[in-house]
């Protein structure tokens, strides 16, 4: 029995223990209903979009779990090039947000579904320029946000933006 | 209201301030940034970016394990580097650690990290056991 348990993942052992606890309750005179079958583990969904740049390291563009979509930081890199569109903060921000939008779309989300963003700037003097493009992009919708100046960003980018969004359609209930 | 479930494990360094190693809510595990501290000591394994990244990820793994999670349950990570020239060295160890699983990620160079660490990594994971 112990040897069997060792072959299982800690989760399976936990599930087993929970089941035994349930059975124990019944033995004490509880209702004779069968315990509900264990819920299958919900999958993590890897999101891929050819309309956004491929990752430049061992990470994914986004992962979705239940209603939540966790998007990797996007740089001002067009999907079809390795060159940054980085001449001004305005075009850099527009490109980073365009990339995020493509990743969000692949996850079934729109900019209006974003709940939180983090903006990393190479130079906080770009704050107003970034804000102007950012506000135009999100329109009436205003997600929560943190902004910091980073000492340096990958590929020497002027800006990197990450976000968390919510899939509100059917089939993604919490 | 029920207090949040917080995670505490001696297999990872104790918090060096008023925070928890991780907080769990709604099936999600929010893990604090880990630096390359060796658990139970005040020593930093900071000699190379490779060993620093390894120690950080080993600390994160211990916190995840205490929350009932494994590395393949990680959804999102944030990597703070002291020097972005360490990007490839960090990537190599990061890639080996997560294997086929590739979480979402943002990486930046920070102006300075706690305790003079070369790298700090935080993550959000899914606790899928119901």
XYZ file of C-alpha atoms in Angstrom:
304
model
C 0.000 0.000 0.000
C 2.741 2.414 0.968
C 4.769 1.381 -2.030
C 1.753 1.956 -4.232
C 1.181 5.401 -2.807
C 4.790 6.340 -3.423
C 4.380 5.710 -7.083
C 1.653 8.334 -7.261
C 2.028 12.071 -7.357
C 1.512 13.926 -4.078
C -1.759 15.111 -5.554
C -3.013 11.586 -6.114
C -2.056 10.745 -2.548
C -3.921 13.822 -1.292
C -6.959 12.862 -3.325
C -6.746 9.386 -1.828
C -6.522 10.768 1.670
C -9.514 13.018 1.035
C -11.494 10.062 -0.270
C -10.613 7.963 2.784
C -11.624 10.845 5.063
C -14.968 11.003 3.279
C -15.508 7.287 3.630
C -14.617 7.584 7.299
C -17.380 10.166 7.758
C -19.884 7.827 6.205
C -18.809 5.054 8.490
C -19.765 7.265 11.419
C -23.359 7.177 10.301
C -23.427 9.912 7.606
C -25.768 9.797 4.654
C -25.038 6.875 2.353
C -24.465 9.051 -0.732
C -21.467 8.219 -2.902
C -18.680 10.836 -2.732
C -18.623 13.083 -5.807
C -16.056 12.052 -8.384
C -12.849 14.094 -8.089
C -12.781 17.088 -10.418
C -10.227 16.707 -13.183
C -7.320 19.118 -12.933
C -8.071 22.158 -15.048
C -5.560 22.512 -17.877
C -3.230 25.418 -18.387
C -3.683 26.632 -21.939
C -0.695 27.908 -23.889
C -1.645 30.875 -26.105
C 0.167 31.356 -29.415
C -0.237 34.081 -31.996
C 1.687 34.447 -35.242
C 0.562 38.100 -35.231
C 2.833 38.822 -32.263
C 6.606 38.299 -32.047
C 7.873 34.854 -31.078
C 9.266 34.684 -27.523
C 12.981 35.507 -27.226
C 13.526 32.950 -24.446
C 12.005 29.866 -22.779
C 8.559 31.368 -22.176
C 5.157 31.573 -23.888
C 3.339 34.630 -25.237
C 0.581 33.916 -22.728
C -0.929 31.228 -20.530
C -4.620 30.989 -19.769
C -6.106 29.282 -16.757
C -9.840 29.380 -16.186
C -10.935 32.938 -16.815
C -7.509 34.497 -16.481
C -5.009 35.172 -19.249
C -1.433 36.015 -18.207
C 0.367 37.806 -21.027
C 4.137 38.034 -21.203
C 5.820 41.392 -21.436
C 5.714 42.675 -25.019
C 8.444 44.746 -26.597
C 8.045 47.109 -29.586
C 9.067 44.325 -31.954
C 6.903 43.758 -35.021
C 5.784 40.128 -35.442
C 7.605 39.746 -38.740
C 10.918 41.390 -37.874
C 13.714 41.281 -35.340
C 14.089 45.044 -35.414
C 12.534 47.244 -32.781
C 10.026 49.875 -33.866
C 11.486 52.083 -31.273
C 12.343 55.513 -32.709
C 9.840 57.368 -30.536
C 8.042 56.364 -27.364
C 4.770 56.809 -29.249
C 5.533 54.262 -31.940
C 7.213 51.937 -29.455
C 4.169 51.962 -27.175
C 1.813 51.498 -30.131
C 3.808 48.449 -31.285
C 3.996 46.851 -27.813
C 0.237 47.307 -27.396
C -0.446 46.010 -30.908
C 1.484 42.863 -29.970
C -0.441 42.486 -26.721
C -3.708 42.887 -28.627
C -2.753 40.037 -30.979
C -1.898 37.749 -28.053
C -5.127 38.714 -26.280
C -7.113 38.008 -29.449
C -5.573 34.529 -29.679
C -6.879 33.953 -26.146
C -10.352 35.211 -27.049
C -9.906 38.574 -25.350
C -10.009 42.221 -26.369
C -8.266 45.232 -24.783
C -11.484 45.885 -22.833
C -10.921 42.592 -20.972
C -7.573 43.646 -19.484
C -7.673 44.062 -15.704
C -4.036 44.880 -14.904
C -0.975 46.030 -16.772
C 2.624 46.721 -15.847
C 4.533 49.261 -17.908
C 8.324 49.173 -17.789
C 9.949 52.266 -19.255
C 13.603 52.789 -20.091
C 13.156 56.457 -19.284
C 10.392 57.824 -17.096
C 10.562 61.060 -19.090
C 8.599 59.052 -21.677
C 5.699 58.761 -19.235
C 3.430 61.303 -20.954
C 4.203 60.055 -24.450
C 3.444 56.501 -23.400
C 0.263 57.642 -21.632
C -1.104 59.346 -24.742
C -0.815 56.213 -26.891
C -1.853 53.922 -24.046
C -5.029 55.934 -23.389
C -5.964 55.962 -27.067
C -5.476 52.203 -27.187
C -7.696 51.377 -24.210
C -10.262 54.150 -24.811
C -12.942 54.293 -22.131
C -11.574 51.186 -20.440
C -8.937 51.925 -17.821
C -7.205 48.834 -16.438
C -5.245 48.917 -13.183
C -1.611 49.704 -13.841
C 1.846 50.043 -12.343
C 4.620 51.910 -14.109
C 8.313 51.898 -13.300
C 11.514 52.932 -14.959
C 13.683 49.859 -15.448
C 17.444 50.156 -15.577
C 17.395 48.335 -18.914
C 14.939 46.338 -20.999
C 15.490 43.278 -23.224
C 16.808 44.115 -26.685
C 17.392 47.667 -25.465
C 13.689 48.466 -25.868
C 12.198 51.781 -24.723
C 9.131 50.099 -23.263
C 7.812 46.698 -22.224
C 4.167 46.071 -21.303
C 2.647 42.975 -19.696
C -0.976 42.356 -18.703
C -3.534 40.111 -17.080
C -6.918 39.783 -18.792
C -10.206 38.003 -18.128
C -11.997 35.688 -20.538
C -15.613 36.548 -19.976
C -17.223 34.282 -22.559
C -19.011 30.997 -21.890
C -16.878 28.002 -21.116
C -14.441 30.036 -19.023
C -16.401 30.194 -15.792
C -14.280 30.609 -12.665
C -14.108 36.688 6.643
C -11.627 33.831 6.429
C -7.997 34.924 6.461
C -6.034 34.161 3.319
C -4.012 30.995 3.255
C -0.336 31.935 3.469
C 2.549 29.616 2.700
C 5.523 29.146 4.961
C 8.269 26.621 4.363
C 11.725 26.176 5.847
C 12.835 24.668 2.532
C 12.951 28.231 1.173
C 14.529 31.334 2.739
C 12.441 33.100 5.364
C 10.981 36.409 4.205
C 13.408 39.300 4.773
C 10.587 41.768 5.447
C 6.882 41.987 6.258
C 5.651 39.654 3.545
C 4.746 35.997 3.056
C 6.556 33.503 0.859
C 3.229 33.065 -0.938
C -0.493 33.762 -0.583
C -3.185 31.501 -2.018
C -6.567 32.597 -3.319
C -9.131 31.259 -5.754
C -6.930 28.455 -7.030
C -4.032 30.846 -7.626
C -0.752 30.930 -5.735
C 1.006 34.307 -5.646
C 4.693 33.716 -4.871
C 6.981 36.454 -3.580
C 10.142 37.315 -5.419
C 12.926 34.898 -4.501
C 16.584 35.888 -4.418
C 19.506 33.401 -4.395
C 19.530 33.034 -0.596
C 20.402 29.565 0.650
C 17.537 28.442 2.941
C 18.389 28.569 6.624
C 21.392 30.842 6.047
C 22.014 34.482 5.245
C 24.301 33.418 2.431
C 23.724 34.385 -1.191
C 24.621 31.895 -3.957
C 25.491 34.691 -6.275
C 28.826 33.742 -7.871
C 27.508 33.281 -11.404
C 24.139 34.018 -12.989
C 23.726 30.278 -13.540
C 24.087 29.308 -9.898
C 22.097 32.335 -8.738
C 19.207 31.486 -11.084
C 19.364 27.861 -9.985
C 19.118 28.821 -6.305
C 16.255 31.241 -6.936
C 14.289 28.617 -8.854
C 15.019 25.968 -6.233
C 13.622 28.360 -3.602
C 10.529 29.020 -5.723
C 10.054 25.282 -6.219
C 10.075 24.744 -2.441
C 7.454 27.470 -1.930
C 5.345 26.028 -4.761
C 5.641 22.532 -3.275
C 4.479 23.835 0.117
C 1.427 25.210 -1.712
C 0.770 21.887 -3.458
C 2.155 23.033 -6.805
C 4.932 21.997 -9.170
C 6.922 24.071 -11.684
C 4.556 23.020 -14.482
C 1.706 24.778 -12.642
C 3.389 28.176 -13.040
C 1.414 30.601 -15.220
C 3.461 33.769 -15.109
C 6.901 34.793 -13.926
C 8.700 38.108 -13.606
C 12.484 38.070 -13.801
C 14.429 41.005 -12.384
C 18.100 41.022 -13.355
C 20.891 43.121 -11.922
C 22.490 43.077 -15.376
C 20.643 42.323 -18.597
C 23.884 40.903 -19.994
C 22.952 37.891 -17.838
C 19.816 37.357 -19.968
C 21.145 34.322 -21.856
C 22.723 32.717 -18.770
C 19.451 33.110 -16.887
C 17.501 31.769 -19.883
C 19.585 28.591 -20.031
C 18.910 27.673 -16.395
C 15.292 28.904 -16.571
C 14.659 26.763 -19.653
C 16.227 23.683 -18.067
C 14.187 24.177 -14.891
C 10.800 24.445 -16.612
C 11.517 21.908 -19.371
C 8.685 21.593 -21.877
C 6.487 23.912 -19.830
C 6.884 27.561 -20.790
C 5.144 30.052 -18.489
C 4.392 33.636 -19.506
C 7.175 35.986 -18.496
C 8.398 39.547 -18.308
C 12.090 40.291 -17.756
C 13.776 43.579 -16.914
C 17.006 44.903 -15.496
C 16.281 46.531 -12.150
C 18.344 49.423 -10.825
C 19.168 47.393 -7.704
C 17.894 44.211 -6.055
C 17.540 43.318 -2.354
C 20.726 42.032 -0.664
C 22.715 42.767 -3.811
C 21.249 39.723 -5.582
C 22.021 39.169 -9.270
C 18.490 37.965 -9.938
C 15.037 37.932 -8.382
C 12.113 35.884 -9.737
C 8.451 35.969 -8.684
C 5.591 33.859 -10.045
C 1.888 33.131 -10.103
C 0.869 29.462 -10.190
C -2.357 27.516 -10.497
C -3.295 25.130 -7.737
C -5.131 22.592 -9.792
C -5.828 19.933 -7.165
C -9.451 20.412 -6.115
